[in-house]
């Protein structure tokens, strides 16, 4: 929460749920990463929040951009990034999209299988590719799956195949899991990556780069490590595993860059109980839910701090739900959320830490509710 | 799948993933319900698919509309419905939205607690309200929760309170769960509803209507009951529990009206494995996923039929995932989906039964991917 956001809400009084992002916090976060990891290039994960104001600020500050699609590449270019500062970081790309990106000047592509290498080789001759490997994501709060990356042993085939097709096998990437609060989580993956550098060198493939991925936490309810703490632990692990042959490193913060910069203003639409029983849990219904921007409450994975004008008053655990006619649009129920007893229908509430993964997850208009409004200040 | 949809796709060859809805099927489904339950008014659940062409057709056929928001009410009015054919069926409404709806002529509102009754009484004097009661949803395929409705005993307080505030206590509603393939599922709820009619009559509150909700299934992989079978079972239960005092009845089909009328055309972006092991499962990545319209694959609840040009060929179980850089964007993994071994990258596939709950669930642009295109023919 910042004074600028509070001022904006007080002055502008926007109707309906909305996200307000404070660019000062984004700037501060960028400089924090840059200071903590001075030898590492920062590739902002555009998918976290592609608001043009955010991309322009980061482009100006010198950031690079991790893009998931040609649309995101266009957005980064429009914001002022040059193509050499863009990585097409999605391992799942249509061949015609690889061709478009290459035509725009992008020459750094993520892959995790020989099939994707072949696409890149056909339409982006000579381009640099890095291979994503699977990582268990232990300790992360947003679920990882096996969707991205291959077993490390397969990465050897993938990158030698790239070399055989005249691509530039450039490096290894991994992701330790989003909202990763354990700074040591990078250690094991870096040990595997160092092993792959070695095995590939024996096959004449000299890799240059380790993409350390994202996973940097935003502040929700629990404490999170500082950028310095991440930097110290990660660069310590790099030195431990790579000795005096330190590779280029890049990081891809998304949530850690913008999550804490945004606050969603919402309204309490209804507070009710399901029966007359005295100990019955209150249900608090907001004008924003899973389909209006809070998709990351899926499985109650991300637990946002919620501020009300009654903070400090006595609270009891509530079920919190969204406004749509969809039974699945419930935010917190398995672990009910404490809210003040004095909370009333019509009260405005503030949901903190919502700068990342909200606006773009928002549905087109489910139940007729418009997509989440966003103001970047 | 219909010839009209196949013709459209063959002729127009739209780029990117898209939904095509055949209005002939919607018409057929409407007439099916109308024929099977001639004494029941049909309120189409607009949230299932609010495409203007669908709403206009249904308005013309005489359908009523179950709306979740003022935007949906506007859409129904624009399509030609008069306000007396509209129900504001969301139990969670802002007071100012109730006022807007009432100003537009709508006078039928869902409630499930005294707090909501008080809002309606303040801004929609004299309006008709029906109280939604909880129902266990056993046998339904899309998860129900306790989000909507109150314990039946509380409905007595809710509706007598409505009477005391000079509203018109009009009826009882319930929902047996979406994609409910058990036609007997309505029986228990109707028995409870009949009991409430009786208890309220003793308190001088004469209810008129039972809202039987939705739950009517669309055809996915498993067989579903016909409209006739639903009608027979439900009206049988109504007669069983209400004897010779049959109330007005209404139904709110959404999925059952439009689900089977739509087909999504998508493309295979990548097929790969995670390791070199011979028995390793194939991963098939499409250009549409959980955030591009297939949200109902959440927890693998809805299993869509998928057609490929290789149908009939030998198939093996695959994990199916979407195109975004989000680990949660996996459609079927716990129960892998059999797809032909000969399926290739670049192949077009058809996902059937996708006329409901797809376009509007689609995200604004997650990962830069545009919202799901829709064609109504």
XYZ file of C-alpha atoms in Angstrom:
754
model
C 0.000 0.000 0.000
C 1.364 3.414 -0.888
C 0.204 6.973 -0.230
C 0.042 7.571 -3.972
C -2.446 4.715 -4.400
C -4.537 5.860 -1.439
C -4.520 9.429 -2.795
C -5.570 8.224 -6.227
C -8.487 6.221 -4.849
C -9.566 9.080 -2.591
C -9.419 11.650 -5.376
C -10.660 9.668 -8.372
C -13.169 7.410 -6.601
C -13.407 4.963 -9.527
C -16.649 2.968 -9.692
C -16.478 -0.816 -9.664
C -13.513 -3.015 -8.859
C -10.154 -1.771 -10.128
C -6.435 -2.297 -9.871
C -4.139 0.641 -9.137
C -0.406 0.161 -9.791
C 2.218 2.526 -8.366
C 5.132 2.902 -10.804
C 7.392 4.121 -7.998
C 7.226 0.656 -6.466
C 8.003 -0.981 -9.815
C 11.044 1.301 -10.195
C 12.174 0.478 -6.684
C 11.796 -3.247 -7.289
C 13.722 -3.068 -10.558
C 16.558 -1.148 -8.938
C 16.495 -3.587 -6.016
C 17.059 -6.560 -8.343
C 19.676 -4.669 -10.364
C 21.576 -3.747 -7.210
C 21.327 -7.194 -5.642
C 22.441 -9.036 -8.782
C 24.611 -6.569 -10.694
C 26.085 -9.153 -13.070
C 22.714 -10.646 -13.988
C 20.490 -9.328 -16.763
C 16.877 -8.780 -15.790
C 14.180 -10.036 -18.177
C 10.822 -8.810 -16.910
C 8.133 -11.493 -17.338
C 5.661 -9.432 -19.366
C 2.785 -11.847 -18.664
C 2.706 -10.710 -15.024
C 1.383 -7.313 -16.096
C 1.790 -5.945 -19.632
C 0.441 -2.447 -18.885
C 2.182 -0.109 -21.356
C 3.257 2.292 -18.577
C 5.025 -0.538 -16.753
C 6.782 -1.760 -19.898
C 7.899 1.766 -20.839
C 9.294 2.443 -17.387
C 11.208 -0.835 -17.370
C 12.484 -0.306 -20.915
C 13.784 3.091 -19.832
C 15.464 1.611 -16.764
C 17.318 -0.837 -19.007
C 15.289 -3.975 -18.409
C 15.075 -6.830 -20.857
C 11.814 -8.670 -21.528
C 10.698 -12.289 -21.273
C 7.780 -12.645 -23.697
C 5.260 -15.475 -24.002
C 3.814 -14.595 -27.402
C 4.241 -12.389 -30.457
C 1.711 -9.961 -28.961
C 3.939 -9.555 -25.897
C 6.977 -9.087 -28.134
C 5.114 -6.302 -29.959
C 4.230 -4.733 -26.619
C 7.868 -4.770 -25.471
C 9.051 -3.288 -28.770
C 6.380 -0.590 -28.596
C 7.552 0.233 -25.079
C 11.021 0.957 -26.447
C 12.908 -2.307 -26.045
C 15.242 -3.333 -28.853
C 14.861 -6.935 -30.121
C 18.199 -7.954 -28.578
C 16.618 -7.274 -25.194
C 13.773 -9.725 -25.816
C 13.569 -13.448 -25.131
C 10.741 -15.577 -26.564
C 10.515 -17.567 -23.355
C 7.529 -19.802 -24.094
C 8.541 -23.382 -24.903
C 5.241 -23.829 -26.798
C 5.271 -21.750 -29.983
C 3.590 -21.999 -33.339
C 6.191 -22.157 -36.087
C 4.677 -19.075 -37.738
C 5.044 -17.176 -34.448
C 8.715 -18.095 -34.201
C 9.111 -16.812 -37.766
C 7.351 -13.545 -36.897
C 9.500 -13.023 -33.809
C 12.668 -13.722 -35.784
C 11.548 -11.280 -38.474
C 11.154 -8.685 -35.720
C 14.783 -9.267 -34.724
C 14.326 -11.597 -31.750
C 16.937 -14.345 -31.713
C 16.667 -15.934 -28.261
C 14.187 -18.798 -27.898
C 13.221 -21.268 -25.174
C 12.896 -24.936 -26.103
C 12.380 -28.146 -24.162
C 12.276 -30.830 -26.856
C 13.763 -31.658 -30.243
C 10.423 -30.973 -31.956
C 10.580 -27.335 -30.886
C 14.255 -27.115 -31.879
C 13.282 -28.248 -35.357
C 10.675 -25.509 -35.660
C 13.211 -22.868 -34.616
C 15.812 -24.264 -36.994
C 13.381 -24.127 -39.922
C 12.307 -20.504 -39.507
C 14.958 -18.802 -37.353
C 18.273 -20.074 -38.739
C 21.256 -19.575 -36.442
C 19.143 -18.330 -33.524
C 20.170 -18.881 -29.928
C 18.169 -21.477 -28.019
C 18.178 -22.366 -24.354
C 16.719 -25.582 -23.026
C 14.397 -25.590 -20.083
C 14.783 -28.441 -17.648
C 12.293 -29.791 -15.135
C 12.693 -28.696 -11.573
C 10.571 -29.912 -8.650
C 9.455 -26.492 -7.401
C 9.478 -27.620 -3.768
C 8.592 -24.781 -1.421
C 6.824 -22.662 -4.044
C 3.317 -21.395 -3.335
C 1.867 -21.368 -6.859
C 1.721 -24.935 -8.125
C 4.306 -25.999 -10.638
C 3.610 -28.896 -12.917
C 5.627 -30.889 -15.397
C 4.240 -28.733 -18.199
C 7.516 -26.960 -19.032
C 10.956 -28.477 -19.326
C 12.423 -31.889 -19.955
C 14.374 -34.294 -17.815
C 17.959 -32.988 -17.604
C 19.368 -36.004 -19.471
C 17.153 -35.152 -22.457
C 18.487 -31.589 -22.534
C 21.745 -32.992 -23.859
C 19.978 -34.419 -26.931
C 17.934 -31.256 -27.361
C 20.953 -28.945 -27.390
C 23.235 -31.176 -29.473
C 20.357 -31.472 -31.942
C 20.189 -27.664 -31.999
C 23.901 -27.516 -32.756
C 23.477 -30.132 -35.531
C 20.776 -27.940 -37.098
C 23.091 -24.918 -37.050
C 21.345 -23.154 -34.209
C 23.354 -21.652 -31.360
C 22.900 -23.806 -28.231
C 23.043 -21.006 -25.739
C 22.104 -22.158 -22.278
C 19.924 -23.869 -19.730
C 16.855 -22.519 -18.005
C 14.725 -23.701 -15.136
C 12.044 -22.345 -12.861
C 12.056 -23.041 -9.141
C 8.325 -22.299 -8.813
C 6.412 -19.082 -8.511
C 6.310 -17.273 -5.151
C 9.384 -19.232 -4.061
C 10.301 -18.030 -0.585
C 13.207 -20.436 -0.109
C 16.341 -18.711 -1.427
C 18.154 -22.065 -1.457
C 15.699 -23.484 -4.006
C 18.035 -22.472 -6.830
C 20.937 -24.564 -5.492
C 19.891 -27.984 -6.710
C 18.829 -26.772 -10.158
C 22.151 -24.937 -10.533
C 24.020 -28.102 -9.666
C 22.126 -29.919 -12.432
C 22.734 -27.029 -14.836
C 26.483 -27.086 -14.117
C 26.506 -30.822 -14.809
C 24.821 -30.203 -18.172
C 27.355 -27.489 -19.086
C 30.046 -30.070 -18.423
C 28.404 -32.950 -20.309
C 27.658 -30.750 -23.295
C 31.182 -29.308 -23.358
C 32.437 -32.899 -23.672
C 30.269 -33.136 -26.803
C 31.707 -29.923 -28.159
C 28.738 -27.750 -27.196
C 29.878 -24.740 -25.180
C 26.942 -23.172 -23.388
C 27.129 -19.566 -22.250
C 24.044 -18.767 -20.191
C 21.992 -19.908 -17.240
C 18.468 -18.555 -17.118
C 17.587 -18.585 -13.418
C 13.891 -18.031 -14.173
C 11.470 -16.289 -11.894
C 10.026 -17.331 -8.569
C 10.894 -14.110 -6.703
C 8.144 -13.565 -4.190
C 5.733 -10.684 -3.762
C 4.687 -9.753 -0.251
C 1.334 -11.274 0.640
C 0.643 -12.316 4.223
C 3.950 -14.007 4.993
C 7.395 -12.409 5.056
C 9.510 -12.758 1.964
C 13.258 -12.615 1.333
C 14.750 -9.312 0.153
C 16.269 -8.968 -3.311
C 19.659 -8.975 -1.543
C 18.888 -12.273 0.172
C 17.855 -13.849 -3.137
C 20.925 -12.432 -4.866
C 23.345 -13.620 -2.189
C 21.943 -17.154 -2.097
C 21.620 -17.535 -5.857
C 24.996 -16.072 -6.811
C 26.569 -18.104 -3.999
C 25.089 -21.242 -5.561
C 26.277 -20.189 -9.031
C 29.845 -19.799 -7.745
C 29.631 -23.071 -5.813
C 28.594 -25.064 -8.879
C 30.378 -23.238 -11.696
C 33.632 -22.397 -9.861
C 35.718 -19.953 -11.829
C 33.768 -20.434 -15.049
C 30.792 -18.292 -14.155
C 28.273 -18.211 -17.039
C 26.107 -15.291 -18.083
C 23.029 -15.276 -15.883
C 19.564 -13.866 -16.399
C 16.518 -13.681 -14.155
C 12.845 -13.341 -15.118
C 11.006 -11.641 -12.265
C 7.305 -10.973 -12.857
C 5.428 -11.287 -9.597
C 8.497 -10.027 -7.692
C 8.650 -6.943 -9.929
C 5.013 -5.815 -9.972
C 2.992 -7.899 -7.494
C 3.641 -5.577 -4.578
C 3.101 -2.473 -6.700
C -0.641 -2.990 -7.105
C -3.743 -2.785 -4.971
C -7.256 -3.804 -5.989
C -10.134 -1.738 -4.674
C -13.307 -3.796 -4.292
C -16.667 -3.595 -2.580
C -18.516 -5.858 -0.182
C -21.740 -6.800 -2.018
C -23.278 -9.101 0.576
C -22.559 -10.606 3.995
C -24.795 -13.501 4.981
C -25.026 -16.862 6.659
C -26.318 -20.142 5.338
C -28.413 -21.001 8.388
C -29.580 -19.488 11.653
C -27.047 -21.476 13.704
C -25.115 -19.132 16.015
C -21.678 -20.434 15.066
C -22.418 -20.446 11.338
C -19.584 -18.999 9.227
C -20.242 -15.651 7.569
C -20.046 -15.535 3.791
C -18.595 -12.303 2.450
C -19.280 -11.689 -1.249
C -17.123 -9.169 -3.112
C -17.612 -7.495 -6.489
C -14.452 -9.237 -7.703
C -13.716 -12.957 -7.766
C -11.873 -15.744 -9.536
C -13.109 -14.661 -12.957
C -12.646 -10.930 -12.460
C -8.908 -11.003 -11.820
C -8.292 -13.116 -8.721
C -7.638 -16.359 -10.609
C -4.588 -17.045 -8.466
C -6.852 -17.872 -5.532
C -7.338 -21.153 -7.418
C -6.918 -23.908 -4.807
C -6.443 -20.993 -2.389
C -2.815 -20.874 -3.554
C -2.243 -17.148 -3.167
C -3.643 -15.551 -0.023
C -3.839 -11.794 -0.482
C -3.750 -9.306 2.411
C -7.146 -7.585 2.671
C -7.532 -4.191 4.324
C -10.823 -2.750 5.558
C -11.748 0.414 7.389
C -12.348 -1.732 10.481
C -8.833 -3.170 10.723
C -7.863 -3.854 14.317
C -11.466 -4.616 15.306
C -12.441 -8.118 16.378
C -12.471 -10.532 13.449
C -13.950 -13.964 12.755
C -13.139 -16.408 9.955
C -15.227 -15.858 6.820
C -15.695 -17.593 3.516
C -14.914 -15.063 0.778
C -16.550 -15.403 -2.643
C -16.899 -13.503 -5.902
C -20.016 -11.994 -7.479
C -20.689 -14.426 -10.328
C -23.357 -17.138 -10.520
C -20.624 -19.770 -10.560
C -20.214 -22.106 -7.615
C -16.494 -22.318 -8.292
C -16.133 -18.554 -7.817
C -15.142 -18.878 -4.156
C -11.825 -17.352 -3.081
C -11.179 -18.686 0.404
C -13.227 -21.430 1.995
C -10.993 -24.382 2.964
C -9.030 -21.943 5.094
C -11.539 -19.239 5.991
C -10.222 -15.701 6.107
C -10.523 -13.547 9.266
C -12.489 -10.347 8.599
C -13.794 -7.776 11.089
C -17.201 -8.456 12.617
C -18.068 -4.827 11.986
C -17.549 -5.184 8.213
C -20.681 -4.025 6.371
C -22.382 -4.454 3.025
C -21.204 -1.591 0.797
C -17.804 -1.250 2.502
C -14.827 -0.672 0.273
C -11.917 -3.038 0.804
C -8.344 -3.067 -0.493
C -6.655 -6.230 -1.701
C -2.882 -5.844 -1.582
C -0.179 -7.488 -3.633
C -2.367 -7.656 -6.725
C -0.102 -5.973 -9.266
C 0.782 -9.268 -10.958
C -1.405 -11.883 -12.629
C -4.726 -10.115 -12.206
C -5.766 -7.869 -15.127
C -4.822 -10.313 -17.853
C -6.353 -13.334 -16.111
C -9.582 -11.382 -15.881
C -12.394 -12.873 -17.968
C -13.868 -11.173 -21.021
C -17.187 -10.625 -19.333
C -18.319 -13.679 -17.429
C -21.859 -13.088 -16.075
C -21.740 -9.729 -17.836
C -19.158 -8.327 -15.428
C -16.633 -6.193 -17.320
C -12.900 -7.015 -17.233
C -10.859 -5.580 -14.356
C -10.144 -1.871 -14.795
C -6.522 -0.876 -14.325
C -4.889 2.459 -13.499
C -1.112 2.817 -13.566
C 0.024 5.905 -11.699
C -20.878 -31.537 -34.742
C -23.046 -30.296 -37.605
C -22.535 -29.991 -41.344
C -23.124 -26.238 -41.095
C -20.209 -25.883 -38.656
C -17.936 -28.067 -40.778
C -18.896 -26.081 -43.889
C -18.206 -22.798 -42.129
C -14.761 -23.917 -40.996
C -13.932 -25.319 -44.430
C -15.053 -22.177 -46.241
C -13.962 -19.416 -43.884
C -10.783 -21.058 -42.531
C -10.530 -18.667 -39.547
C -7.018 -18.238 -38.127
C -6.405 -19.042 -34.486
C -8.674 -20.839 -32.051
C -12.378 -20.066 -32.408
C -15.822 -21.173 -31.351
C -18.521 -21.776 -33.956
C -22.133 -22.008 -32.736
C -24.903 -23.453 -34.892
C -28.205 -21.647 -34.222
C -30.168 -24.563 -35.660
C -29.054 -26.659 -32.711
C -30.019 -23.927 -30.242
C -33.477 -23.737 -31.829
C -33.828 -27.508 -31.680
C -32.797 -27.564 -28.014
C -35.238 -24.786 -27.125
C -38.092 -26.547 -28.872
C -37.051 -29.802 -27.192
C -37.375 -28.259 -23.729
C -40.608 -26.490 -24.636
C -42.090 -29.725 -25.932
C -40.903 -31.846 -23.017
C -42.123 -29.414 -20.344
C -45.045 -27.556 -21.934
C -46.319 -26.086 -18.653
C -42.917 -24.800 -17.572
C -41.494 -21.430 -18.553
C -37.950 -21.530 -19.911
C -35.499 -18.919 -18.595
C -32.289 -19.227 -20.626
C -29.215 -18.765 -18.412
C -27.597 -15.919 -20.327
C -24.195 -16.467 -18.658
C -23.776 -19.734 -20.587
C -23.365 -17.777 -23.824
C -24.625 -14.214 -24.251
C -23.902 -13.960 -28.001
C -26.479 -11.496 -29.391
C -27.551 -13.905 -32.146
C -28.380 -16.579 -29.557
C -30.333 -14.148 -27.380
C -32.290 -12.804 -30.362
C -33.219 -16.263 -31.570
C -34.384 -17.310 -28.116
C -36.309 -14.072 -27.592
C -38.083 -14.711 -30.887
C -38.892 -18.285 -29.899
C -40.535 -16.986 -26.724
C -37.837 -17.753 -24.199
C -37.459 -15.902 -20.908
C -34.044 -14.961 -19.545
C -32.188 -15.675 -16.309
C -29.703 -12.822 -15.902
C -26.727 -12.560 -13.528
C -26.074 -8.827 -13.832
C -27.442 -5.568 -15.192
C -25.264 -6.016 -18.274
C -26.985 -9.326 -18.998
C -30.383 -7.709 -18.428
C -29.453 -5.043 -20.987
C -28.378 -7.763 -23.404
C -31.686 -9.605 -23.023
C -33.679 -6.397 -23.508
C -31.618 -5.501 -26.565
C -32.353 -8.946 -27.971
C -36.056 -8.223 -27.779
C -37.151 -9.619 -24.423
C -39.654 -7.604 -22.405
C -38.764 -7.009 -18.730
C -41.504 -9.370 -17.535
C -39.568 -12.157 -19.258
C -36.420 -11.449 -17.222
C -35.346 -12.799 -13.841
C -32.420 -11.252 -11.943
C -31.263 -14.664 -10.808
C -28.041 -13.774 -8.985
C -28.413 -13.902 -5.196
C -25.456 -11.488 -4.886
C -26.434 -8.051 -6.154
C -25.322 -4.517 -5.423
C -28.251 -2.451 -4.201
C -27.703 0.035 -7.030
C -27.889 -2.817 -9.547
C -31.209 -3.990 -8.106
C -32.446 -0.406 -8.459
C -31.265 -0.245 -12.090
C -32.933 -3.543 -12.932
C -36.181 -2.426 -11.280
C -36.042 0.852 -13.191
C -35.740 -1.219 -16.379
C -38.960 -3.022 -15.453
C -37.557 -6.239 -13.973
C -39.496 -7.343 -10.915
C -38.341 -10.900 -10.212
C -35.295 -11.288 -7.972
C -33.398 -14.195 -6.387
C -32.483 -13.927 -2.701
C -31.018 -16.313 -0.151
C -30.801 -14.224 3.022
C -32.621 -11.442 4.835
C -29.831 -8.972 4.022
C -30.557 -9.334 0.295
C -34.305 -9.095 0.921
C -33.696 -5.776 2.655
C -31.793 -4.419 -0.334
C -34.610 -5.438 -2.691
C -37.252 -3.948 -0.369
C -35.395 -0.621 -0.246
C -35.048 -0.094 -3.989
C -37.605 -2.371 -5.672
C -40.775 -1.962 -3.596
C -43.360 -4.691 -4.091
C -41.126 -6.811 -6.310
C -41.398 -10.582 -6.436
C -38.609 -12.513 -4.716
C -37.836 -16.194 -4.691
C -35.551 -17.799 -2.162
C -32.811 -20.161 -3.216
C -32.205 -23.119 -0.964
C -29.102 -25.277 -0.664
C -29.121 -28.575 -2.474
C -26.356 -31.182 -2.334
C -25.779 -31.485 -6.076
C -24.961 -35.191 -5.824
C -24.289 -36.713 -9.227
C -23.461 -33.431 -10.947
C -20.227 -33.155 -12.919
C -19.422 -29.479 -12.390
C -18.746 -28.891 -8.702
C -21.440 -27.209 -6.668
C -20.544 -25.444 -3.489
C -22.490 -23.863 -0.657
C -22.069 -20.486 -2.322
C -25.724 -20.004 -3.291
C -28.766 -20.724 -1.198
C -29.572 -21.087 2.474
C -30.636 -24.004 4.613
C -34.326 -24.679 3.910
C -35.372 -23.745 7.464
C -33.906 -20.272 6.966
C -35.934 -19.783 3.772
C -39.024 -19.451 5.969
C -37.510 -16.424 7.749
C -36.265 -14.976 4.480
C -39.664 -15.113 2.766
C -41.752 -14.013 5.759
C -39.304 -11.123 6.130
C -39.927 -10.293 2.465
C -43.670 -10.303 3.113
C -43.192 -8.062 6.191
C -41.283 -5.595 3.988
C -44.143 -5.526 1.476
C -42.343 -7.537 -1.150
C -44.124 -10.399 -2.924
C -42.743 -13.728 -1.649
C -43.033 -15.609 -4.893
C -41.299 -18.952 -4.740
C -38.446 -21.300 -4.018
C -35.471 -22.054 -6.214
C -32.689 -24.593 -6.095
C -30.018 -25.962 -8.370
C -29.278 -29.655 -8.546
C -25.785 -29.092 -9.949
C -24.539 -28.363 -13.429
C -24.297 -31.215 -15.947
C -26.659 -33.270 -13.810
C -27.208 -36.559 -15.609
C -29.449 -38.079 -12.935
C -33.027 -37.114 -13.771
C -34.095 -38.118 -10.237
C -31.870 -35.432 -8.704
C -34.798 -32.996 -8.636
C -36.935 -35.281 -6.468
C -35.423 -34.551 -3.068
C -35.218 -30.789 -3.624
C -38.853 -30.767 -4.752
C -39.874 -32.592 -1.607
C -38.118 -29.900 0.458
C -39.704 -27.153 -1.655
C -43.183 -28.619 -1.159
C -42.551 -28.677 2.585
C -41.610 -25.002 2.491
C -44.762 -24.118 0.509
C -46.718 -25.802 3.284
C -44.859 -24.206 6.218
C -45.080 -20.769 4.655
C -48.787 -21.158 3.870
C -49.306 -21.797 7.583
C -47.683 -18.416 8.185
C -49.953 -16.785 5.660
C -47.379 -16.668 2.869
C -48.776 -18.246 -0.306
C -45.954 -19.075 -2.708
C -46.684 -19.482 -6.408
C -43.555 -20.692 -8.127
C -40.846 -23.326 -8.050
C -37.708 -22.462 -9.972
C -36.240 -25.836 -10.932
C -32.902 -24.268 -11.882
C -30.541 -25.606 -14.500
C -28.421 -28.722 -14.494
C -29.602 -30.040 -17.861
C -26.632 -31.781 -19.413
C -24.828 -31.156 -22.672
C -23.420 -34.130 -24.530
C -19.731 -34.597 -23.861
C -18.273 -38.101 -23.787
C -20.982 -39.823 -21.805
C -24.624 -40.287 -22.781
C -27.118 -37.822 -21.368
C -30.864 -37.943 -20.749
C -33.172 -36.489 -23.402
C -35.289 -33.403 -22.683
C -38.248 -35.794 -22.535
C -36.555 -37.916 -19.879
C -35.781 -34.819 -17.787
C -39.317 -33.526 -18.234
C -40.953 -36.824 -17.319
C -38.867 -37.300 -14.168
C -39.115 -33.698 -13.001
C -42.819 -33.187 -13.635
C -43.453 -36.589 -12.067
C -41.656 -35.409 -8.940
C -43.566 -32.117 -8.972
C -46.882 -34.010 -9.041
C -45.659 -36.444 -6.370
C -44.773 -33.675 -3.929
C -47.341 -30.996 -4.745
C -50.338 -33.248 -5.432
C -53.206 -31.336 -6.989
C -51.750 -27.916 -6.085
C -49.156 -27.757 -8.850
C -47.222 -24.479 -8.685
C -45.899 -22.463 -11.607
C -42.567 -23.941 -12.633
C -39.612 -22.469 -14.453
C -36.326 -23.960 -15.654
C -33.022 -22.227 -16.364
C -31.124 -24.261 -18.940
C -27.787 -22.807 -20.063
C -25.381 -25.624 -20.818
C -28.284 -27.810 -21.958
C -29.442 -25.111 -24.373
C -26.172 -24.101 -26.065
C -23.379 -26.478 -24.944
C -23.993 -28.950 -27.746
C -24.458 -26.197 -30.328
C -20.808 -25.156 -30.358
C -17.499 -26.518 -31.561
C -14.073 -25.025 -30.923
C -11.509 -25.297 -33.684
C -7.964 -25.415 -32.312
C -4.466 -26.325 -33.462
C -1.822 -28.690 -32.140
C 1.171 -26.459 -31.352
C 3.556 -29.056 -29.981
C 3.743 -32.769 -29.204
C 6.646 -33.836 -27.026
C 7.849 -36.032 -24.221
C 9.552 -35.125 -20.989
C 12.255 -37.798 -21.209
C 13.619 -40.395 -23.612
C 11.924 -43.267 -21.762
C 9.969 -45.418 -24.242
C 6.744 -45.470 -22.198
C 6.849 -41.755 -21.428
C 3.467 -40.046 -21.871
C 3.118 -37.665 -24.820
C 2.291 -34.053 -24.020
C 0.001 -32.441 -26.582
C -0.072 -28.640 -26.445
C -2.976 -26.797 -28.071
C -3.406 -23.132 -28.977
C -6.301 -22.949 -26.501
C -6.265 -23.767 -22.812
C -7.753 -22.988 -19.423
C -7.346 -19.246 -19.893
C -8.476 -19.100 -23.513
C -11.964 -20.484 -22.959
C -11.615 -23.993 -21.540
C -11.896 -22.951 -17.890
C -14.333 -25.767 -17.217
C -11.508 -28.273 -17.483
C -10.681 -27.012 -13.962
C -10.063 -30.142 -11.848
C -10.738 -31.978 -15.128
C -14.449 -31.583 -14.367
C -15.702 -31.348 -17.936
C -14.169 -33.760 -20.423
C -14.822 -32.560 -23.963
C -14.940 -34.863 -26.993
C -11.980 -34.095 -29.251
C -12.016 -34.922 -32.954
C -8.945 -35.156 -35.163
C -8.409 -36.108 -38.780
C -6.873 -39.365 -37.509
C -9.913 -40.596 -35.614
C -10.115 -44.368 -35.614
C -6.337 -44.742 -35.719
C -4.479 -46.252 -32.758
C -4.446 -43.912 -29.792
C -2.425 -43.598 -26.585
C -3.171 -41.554 -23.453
C -1.792 -38.014 -23.612
C -1.525 -35.087 -21.271
C -3.256 -32.123 -22.947
C -2.163 -28.577 -22.099
C -2.754 -25.009 -23.221
C -0.317 -22.562 -24.841
C 0.361 -20.166 -21.948
C 3.450 -19.956 -19.753
C 1.350 -20.991 -16.774
C 1.919 -24.360 -15.144
C -1.742 -24.508 -14.172
C -2.775 -24.309 -17.830
C -3.058 -28.094 -18.195
C -6.398 -29.501 -19.347
C -6.163 -33.237 -18.765
C -3.370 -34.886 -16.817
C -4.753 -36.844 -13.852
C -6.808 -38.815 -16.344
C -4.790 -38.642 -19.568
C -6.765 -38.320 -22.780
C -6.396 -40.869 -25.597
C -5.272 -39.216 -28.840
C -4.132 -40.830 -32.099
C -0.444 -41.731 -32.343
C -0.460 -40.248 -35.841
C -1.510 -36.795 -34.549
C 0.976 -34.167 -35.748
C 2.126 -30.690 -34.852
C 0.049 -28.247 -36.895
C -3.023 -30.521 -37.046
C -6.387 -28.879 -36.612
C -8.618 -30.431 -33.969
C -12.276 -29.934 -33.070
C -13.450 -29.728 -29.481
C -17.152 -30.551 -29.260
C -19.774 -29.443 -26.777
C -18.140 -26.071 -26.248
C -21.084 -23.755 -26.922
C -21.530 -22.964 -23.212
C -19.166 -21.422 -20.690
C -16.254 -20.804 -23.035
C -16.183 -17.360 -24.697
C -17.048 -15.403 -21.563
C -14.648 -17.344 -19.318
C -11.905 -16.521 -21.788
C -9.229 -14.233 -20.340
C -8.658 -10.676 -21.528
C -5.284 -11.507 -22.980
C -3.260 -13.701 -20.664
C 0.245 -14.157 -22.131
C -0.838 -11.836 -24.919
C -3.222 -14.399 -26.396
C -6.418 -12.693 -27.597
C -9.823 -13.700 -26.219
C -11.617 -16.587 -27.908
C -13.140 -15.615 -31.244
C -16.751 -16.607 -31.706
C -18.886 -17.093 -34.821
C -22.616 -17.724 -34.541
C -24.038 -19.152 -37.747
